[in-house]
């Protein structure tokens, strides 16, 4: 560190709360060091009320940019000079790039999800995708899949507060990507869920179900829906292989874990900051094993 930090070292960061558990500082600092880029990355505990101060600091300290996590992802939107298409549609930002005081907001979660599928040999273009969830991760995945040419998206969510958000996503996708057929259904309607999965190429879980401490749970109760030609992906990365993925793998499906989405959303942000590819294989080896 003594040799690495100089008077010219550029600063990047993560804002949100809590941030103490975040793996981002380790991942980005490792990558900067590996590529000999003169940047340092720190996590800053920032509440929603402190967002205006944090944005001012990004400009004052001429930071190259910042990642944004909960609960600040929607709040930062109003301070951006420009938004990526997905960030505009979703109304949330997880990556801010500072070009000489001009702030552009991006959301890389959905891009990371699609890129990870591609790395696994799965394309979303022309596909029908059933996605369980209507929260932050699910919305990012749904919008990016639509932007990247998915033919049809069937969203399932329980009738909680997120159902309304799902209705808004359906409305947004219909308006912004009219070529994509999109519908929202109740996750408790098992018959409809099974029917939509039967005509889908890809099934995605982007709910909290299956995440620690509920790792023994899966939204898919009837495992007969898992066919060999169905790709089954999870946004949940803790545990790496969820119960849903274990059941799908046992039935012969190709499975895709949420860890890859996490890795690639970070790699996409790294590229936006530096214009360079993150050393993904090494980062995977160091932090995602
Ligand atoms: P969120 O709070 O925004 O959304 C929660 C979602 O879970 C909603 O759709 C809600 O209806 C659903 N849900 C909650 N309890 C449920 C239950 N008992 N049964 C069915 N559905 C239920 O959360 P989020 O930020 O979208 O995160 C969702 C998951 O995705 C988390 O496990 C998170 O760690 C993961 N995630 C992964 C990445 C990645 O890069 N892999 C990125 C973001 C989030």
Coordinates of C-alpha atoms and ligand atoms in Angstrom, one line a residue:
X1 CA 0.0 0.0 0.0
X2 CA 2.9 2.3 0.8
X3 CA 4.2 2.0 -2.7
X4 CA 0.7 1.9 -4.3
X5 CA -1.0 5.1 -3.0
X6 CA 0.5 8.3 -4.3
X7 CA -0.5 11.9 -4.5
X8 CA -2.1 11.2 -7.9
X9 CA -4.1 8.1 -6.9
X10 CA -7.7 8.4 -8.1
X11 CA -10.6 7.5 -5.8
X12 CA -13.6 5.3 -6.4
X13 CA -16.1 4.1 -3.9
X14 CA -19.2 2.3 -2.8
X15 CA -22.1 4.3 -1.2
X16 CA -25.0 2.8 0.7
X17 CA -25.7 1.2 4.1
X18 CA -24.6 -1.2 5.4
X19 CA -21.4 -1.6 3.4
X20 CA -19.0 -3.2 5.9
X21 CA -19.7 -6.7 4.5
X22 CA -19.2 -5.7 0.9
X23 CA -16.7 -7.7 -1.3
X24 CA -16.4 -4.8 -3.8
X25 CA -13.4 -3.0 -2.2
X26 CA -11.3 -6.2 -2.3
X27 CA -12.4 -7.1 -5.8
X28 CA -11.8 -3.6 -7.4
X29 CA -8.5 -2.9 -5.5
X30 CA -7.2 -6.3 -6.5
X31 CA -8.0 -5.6 -10.1
X32 CA -6.5 -2.1 -10.0
X33 CA -3.3 -3.5 -8.5
X34 CA -3.2 -6.4 -11.0
X35 CA -3.6 -4.0 -14.0
X36 CA -1.3 -1.3 -12.4
X37 CA -4.1 1.3 -12.5
X38 CA -3.6 4.2 -10.1
X39 CA -6.9 4.0 -8.3
X40 CA -8.1 3.1 -4.8
X41 CA -11.6 2.0 -3.8
X42 CA -13.3 2.5 -0.5
X43 CA -16.7 1.8 1.0
X44 CA -18.6 4.7 2.5
X45 CA -21.6 4.2 4.8
X46 CA -24.2 6.6 3.4
X47 CA -27.8 6.8 4.4
X48 CA -30.5 8.1 1.9
X49 CA -30.5 11.5 3.7
X50 CA -26.7 11.8 3.1
X51 CA -26.9 11.1 -0.7
X52 CA -26.7 14.8 -1.7
X53 CA -23.5 15.2 0.4
X54 CA -22.1 12.0 -1.1
X55 CA -22.8 13.2 -4.7
X56 CA -21.2 16.6 -3.9
X57 CA -18.1 14.7 -2.5
X58 CA -17.9 12.6 -5.7
X59 CA -17.6 15.9 -7.6
X60 CA -15.4 17.7 -5.0
X61 CA -12.9 14.9 -4.7
X62 CA -13.0 14.4 -8.5
X63 CA -13.7 10.7 -7.9
X64 CA -13.8 8.6 -11.0
X65 CA -17.0 7.1 -9.9
X66 CA -18.9 5.1 -7.4
X67 CA -21.0 2.0 -7.0
X68 CA -24.3 2.4 -5.2
X69 CA -26.1 -0.1 -3.1
X70 CA -29.3 -0.2 -1.0
X71 CA -30.9 2.0 0.1
X72 CA -29.5 4.7 -2.2
X73 CA -30.0 3.1 -5.6
X74 CA -33.2 5.1 -6.5
X75 CA -32.3 8.2 -4.6
X76 CA -29.1 8.9 -6.6
X77 CA -31.1 8.9 -9.9
X78 CA -32.2 12.6 -9.5
X79 CA -28.6 13.8 -9.2
X80 CA -27.5 12.2 -12.5
X81 CA -26.8 14.3 -15.6
X82 CA -27.4 11.3 -17.8
X83 CA -28.8 7.8 -17.4
X84 CA -28.2 4.5 -19.3
X85 CA -31.3 3.1 -21.0
X86 CA -31.8 0.4 -18.3
X87 CA -31.2 2.9 -15.4
X88 CA -33.8 5.3 -16.9
X89 CA -36.4 2.5 -17.4
X90 CA -35.8 1.0 -13.9
X91 CA -35.3 4.3 -12.0
X92 CA -32.2 2.9 -10.2
X93 CA -28.5 3.3 -10.5
X94 CA -25.7 1.0 -9.1
X95 CA -22.7 2.6 -11.0
X96 CA -22.0 6.3 -11.3
X97 CA -19.3 7.4 -13.7
X98 CA -17.8 10.9 -13.3
X99 CA -16.5 12.5 -16.5
X100 CA -15.0 15.8 -15.4
X101 CA -18.1 16.6 -13.2
X102 CA -20.7 15.1 -15.5
X103 CA -22.3 12.2 -13.8
X104 CA -23.8 9.2 -15.7
X105 CA -25.8 6.6 -13.9
X106 CA -25.8 3.0 -15.0
X107 CA -27.3 -0.2 -13.7
X108 CA -25.1 -3.2 -14.3
X109 CA -27.1 -6.0 -12.5
X110 CA -29.1 -7.0 -15.5
X111 CA -26.1 -6.6 -17.8
X112 CA -24.1 -8.9 -15.4
X113 CA -26.9 -11.4 -15.4
X114 CA -27.2 -11.6 -19.2
X115 CA -23.4 -11.6 -19.6
X116 CA -23.0 -14.5 -17.2
X117 CA -25.6 -16.5 -19.1
X118 CA -23.7 -15.8 -22.3
X119 CA -20.5 -17.0 -20.6
X120 CA -22.4 -20.2 -19.8
X121 CA -23.4 -20.5 -23.5
X122 CA -27.0 -19.3 -23.0
X123 CA -28.4 -16.4 -25.1
X124 CA -31.5 -14.5 -24.1
X125 CA -32.3 -13.2 -27.6
X126 CA -35.5 -14.8 -29.0
X127 CA -36.1 -16.8 -25.7
X128 CA -39.1 -17.1 -23.4
X129 CA -38.0 -16.5 -19.8
X130 CA -40.0 -17.0 -16.6
X131 CA -38.6 -14.8 -13.8
X132 CA -39.8 -15.1 -10.2
X133 CA -39.5 -11.8 -8.3
X134 CA -40.3 -8.1 -8.8
X135 CA -37.7 -6.5 -6.5
X136 CA -34.4 -4.8 -7.4
X137 CA -32.6 -7.7 -8.8
X138 CA -35.6 -9.1 -10.7
X139 CA -36.5 -5.8 -12.3
X140 CA -32.9 -5.3 -13.5
X141 CA -32.9 -8.8 -15.0
X142 CA -36.4 -8.3 -16.6
X143 CA -35.6 -5.0 -18.2
X144 CA -32.2 -6.1 -19.5
X145 CA -33.6 -9.3 -20.9
X146 CA -36.2 -7.3 -22.7
X147 CA -33.6 -4.8 -24.0
X148 CA -31.5 -7.7 -25.2
X149 CA -34.2 -9.2 -27.3
X150 CA -36.0 -11.8 -25.2
X151 CA -39.2 -12.8 -27.0
X152 CA -41.4 -13.2 -23.9
X153 CA -41.1 -12.6 -20.2
X154 CA -43.4 -14.1 -17.6
X155 CA -43.0 -12.5 -14.2
X156 CA -44.3 -14.2 -11.0
X157 CA -44.4 -12.5 -7.6
X158 CA -46.3 -13.1 -4.4
X159 CA -49.0 -10.6 -3.6
X160 CA -46.8 -8.4 -1.4
X161 CA -45.7 -4.8 -1.8
X162 CA -43.4 -5.8 -4.7
X163 CA -46.4 -6.9 -6.9
X164 CA -47.2 -3.2 -7.7
X165 CA -43.6 -2.8 -8.7
X166 CA -44.0 -5.8 -11.0
X167 CA -47.1 -4.1 -12.6
X168 CA -45.0 -1.0 -13.2
X169 CA -42.2 -3.1 -14.8
X170 CA -44.7 -4.7 -17.1
X171 CA -46.0 -1.2 -18.1
X172 CA -42.4 0.1 -18.7
X173 CA -41.3 -2.9 -20.8
X174 CA -44.5 -2.7 -22.9
X175 CA -43.8 1.0 -23.5
X176 CA -40.0 0.8 -24.1
X177 CA -39.6 -2.6 -25.7
X178 CA -43.0 -3.2 -27.5
X179 CA -41.7 -6.3 -29.3
X180 CA -41.3 -8.2 -26.0
X181 CA -44.4 -9.9 -24.6
X182 CA -44.6 -9.4 -20.9
X183 CA -47.0 -10.5 -18.2
X184 CA -47.2 -10.6 -14.4
X185 CA -48.8 -13.4 -12.5
X186 CA -49.3 -14.4 -8.8
X187 CA -46.5 -16.7 -7.6
X188 CA -49.1 -18.7 -5.6
X189 CA -50.8 -19.7 -8.8
X190 CA -48.8 -22.9 -9.2
X191 CA -50.8 -24.2 -12.2
X192 CA -50.0 -21.0 -14.1
X193 CA -46.4 -21.1 -13.0
X194 CA -45.9 -24.6 -14.1
X195 CA -47.6 -23.9 -17.5
X196 CA -45.4 -20.8 -18.1
X197 CA -42.3 -22.8 -17.2
X198 CA -43.3 -25.6 -19.6
X199 CA -43.2 -23.1 -22.5
X200 CA -40.1 -21.3 -21.3
X201 CA -36.4 -21.7 -22.3
X202 CA -35.1 -20.2 -19.1
X203 CA -36.3 -20.1 -15.5
X204 CA -34.9 -17.5 -13.1
X205 CA -35.3 -17.0 -9.3
X206 CA -34.7 -13.4 -8.2
X207 CA -36.7 -13.5 -4.9
X208 CA -35.2 -13.9 -1.5
X209 CA -36.3 -17.5 -1.4
X210 CA -33.3 -19.9 -1.1
X211 CA -31.1 -17.2 0.3
X212 CA -29.5 -17.8 3.7
X213 CA -30.9 -18.4 6.3
X214 CA -33.7 -19.9 4.1
X215 CA -31.4 -22.1 2.1
X216 CA -33.7 -25.1 2.5
X217 CA -36.5 -23.3 0.6
X218 CA -37.4 -23.2 -3.2
X219 CA -40.2 -21.5 -5.0
X220 CA -40.5 -24.6 -7.2
X221 CA -42.5 -27.2 -5.2
X222 CA -43.2 -29.5 -8.1
X223 CA -39.8 -30.5 -9.4
X224 CA -41.4 -32.3 -12.4
X225 CA -41.3 -28.9 -14.2
X226 CA -37.5 -29.3 -14.5
X227 CA -36.9 -30.6 -18.1
X228 CA -33.4 -31.3 -19.5
X229 CA -33.7 -28.5 -22.0
X230 CA -34.7 -25.9 -19.4
X231 CA -31.9 -23.5 -18.2
X232 CA -32.4 -22.7 -14.5
X233 CA -30.7 -19.6 -13.1
X234 CA -30.6 -18.0 -9.6
X235 CA -29.8 -14.4 -8.6
X236 CA -29.2 -15.6 -5.1
X237 CA -25.5 -16.2 -4.5
X238 CA -25.5 -17.1 -0.8
X239 CA -25.4 -20.1 -0.9
X240 CA -23.7 -20.5 -4.3
X241 CA -25.9 -23.5 -5.2
X242 CA -29.5 -22.9 -3.9
X243 CA -32.0 -25.6 -3.3
X244 CA -33.8 -24.7 -6.6
X245 CA -30.5 -25.2 -8.5
X246 CA -29.8 -28.5 -6.7
X247 CA -33.2 -29.8 -7.6
X248 CA -32.8 -28.6 -11.2
X249 CA -29.4 -30.1 -11.5
X250 CA -30.6 -33.4 -10.2
X251 CA -33.3 -33.3 -13.0
X252 CA -30.6 -32.8 -15.6
X253 CA -31.1 -29.0 -16.2
X254 CA -28.3 -26.7 -17.0
X255 CA -27.9 -24.5 -13.9
X256 CA -26.4 -21.0 -13.5
X257 CA -25.6 -19.6 -10.1
X258 CA -26.0 -16.0 -8.9
X259 CA -22.2 -15.7 -8.1
X260 CA -21.6 -15.2 -11.9
X261 CA -24.1 -12.3 -12.1
X262 CA -22.3 -10.7 -9.1
X263 CA -19.0 -11.1 -10.7
X264 CA -20.1 -9.8 -14.1
X265 CA -22.0 -6.8 -12.8
X266 CA -18.8 -5.8 -11.1
X267 CA -16.8 -6.4 -14.3
X268 CA -19.2 -4.3 -16.3
X269 CA -18.8 -1.4 -13.7
X270 CA -15.0 -1.8 -13.9
X271 CA -15.1 -1.4 -17.6
X272 CA -17.3 1.7 -17.3
X273 CA -14.7 3.3 -14.9
X274 CA -11.5 2.2 -16.6
X275 CA -12.4 1.3 -20.2
X276 CA -10.6 -2.0 -19.5
X277 CA -11.7 -5.6 -18.9
X278 CA -11.5 -6.7 -15.2
X279 CA -9.2 -9.8 -14.8
X280 CA -12.3 -11.8 -14.4
X281 CA -10.7 -15.3 -14.2
X282 CA -8.3 -14.2 -11.4
X283 CA -11.0 -12.3 -9.5
X284 CA -13.2 -15.4 -9.7
X285 CA -10.3 -17.6 -8.4
X286 CA -9.5 -15.1 -5.6
X287 CA -13.0 -14.1 -4.4
X288 CA -15.7 -16.3 -5.8
X289 CA -14.5 -19.9 -5.1
Ligands
LIG1 P1 -35.7 -7.0 -3.0 O1 -36.0 -6.9 -1.5 O2 -35.7 -5.9 -3.8 O3 -36.8 -8.0 -3.6 C1 -37.3 -9.2 -2.8 C2 -38.1 -10.1 -3.7 O4 -38.3 -11.3 -3.0 C3 -39.5 -9.5 -4.0 O5 -39.8 -9.9 -5.3 C4 -40.3 -10.2 -3.0 O6 -41.7 -10.3 -3.4 C5 -39.7 -11.6 -3.0 N1 -39.9 -12.4 -1.8 C6 -39.6 -12.0 -0.5 N2 -40.0 -13.0 0.4 C7 -40.6 -14.0 -0.4 C8 -41.2 -15.2 -0.1 N3 -41.3 -15.7 1.1 N4 -41.7 -16.0 -1.1 C9 -41.6 -15.5 -2.4 N5 -41.1 -14.3 -2.7 C10 -40.6 -13.6 -1.7 O7 -34.4 -7.9 -3.1 P2 -33.3 -7.9 -4.2 O8 -32.3 -6.9 -4.0 O9 -34.0 -8.0 -5.5 O10 -32.6 -9.3 -4.0 C11 -33.2 -10.6 -4.3 C12 -32.1 -11.7 -4.3 O11 -31.2 -11.4 -5.3 C13 -31.2 -11.6 -3.0 O12 -30.9 -13.0 -2.7 C14 -30.0 -10.9 -3.4 O13 -28.9 -11.3 -2.6 C15 -29.9 -11.3 -4.8 N6 -29.1 -10.4 -5.7 C16 -28.1 -10.9 -6.4 C17 -27.4 -10.1 -7.2 C18 -26.3 -10.7 -8.0 O14 -25.4 -10.0 -8.6 N7 -26.2 -12.0 -8.1 C19 -27.7 -8.7 -7.3 C20 -28.7 -8.2 -6.5 C21 -29.4 -9.1 -5.7

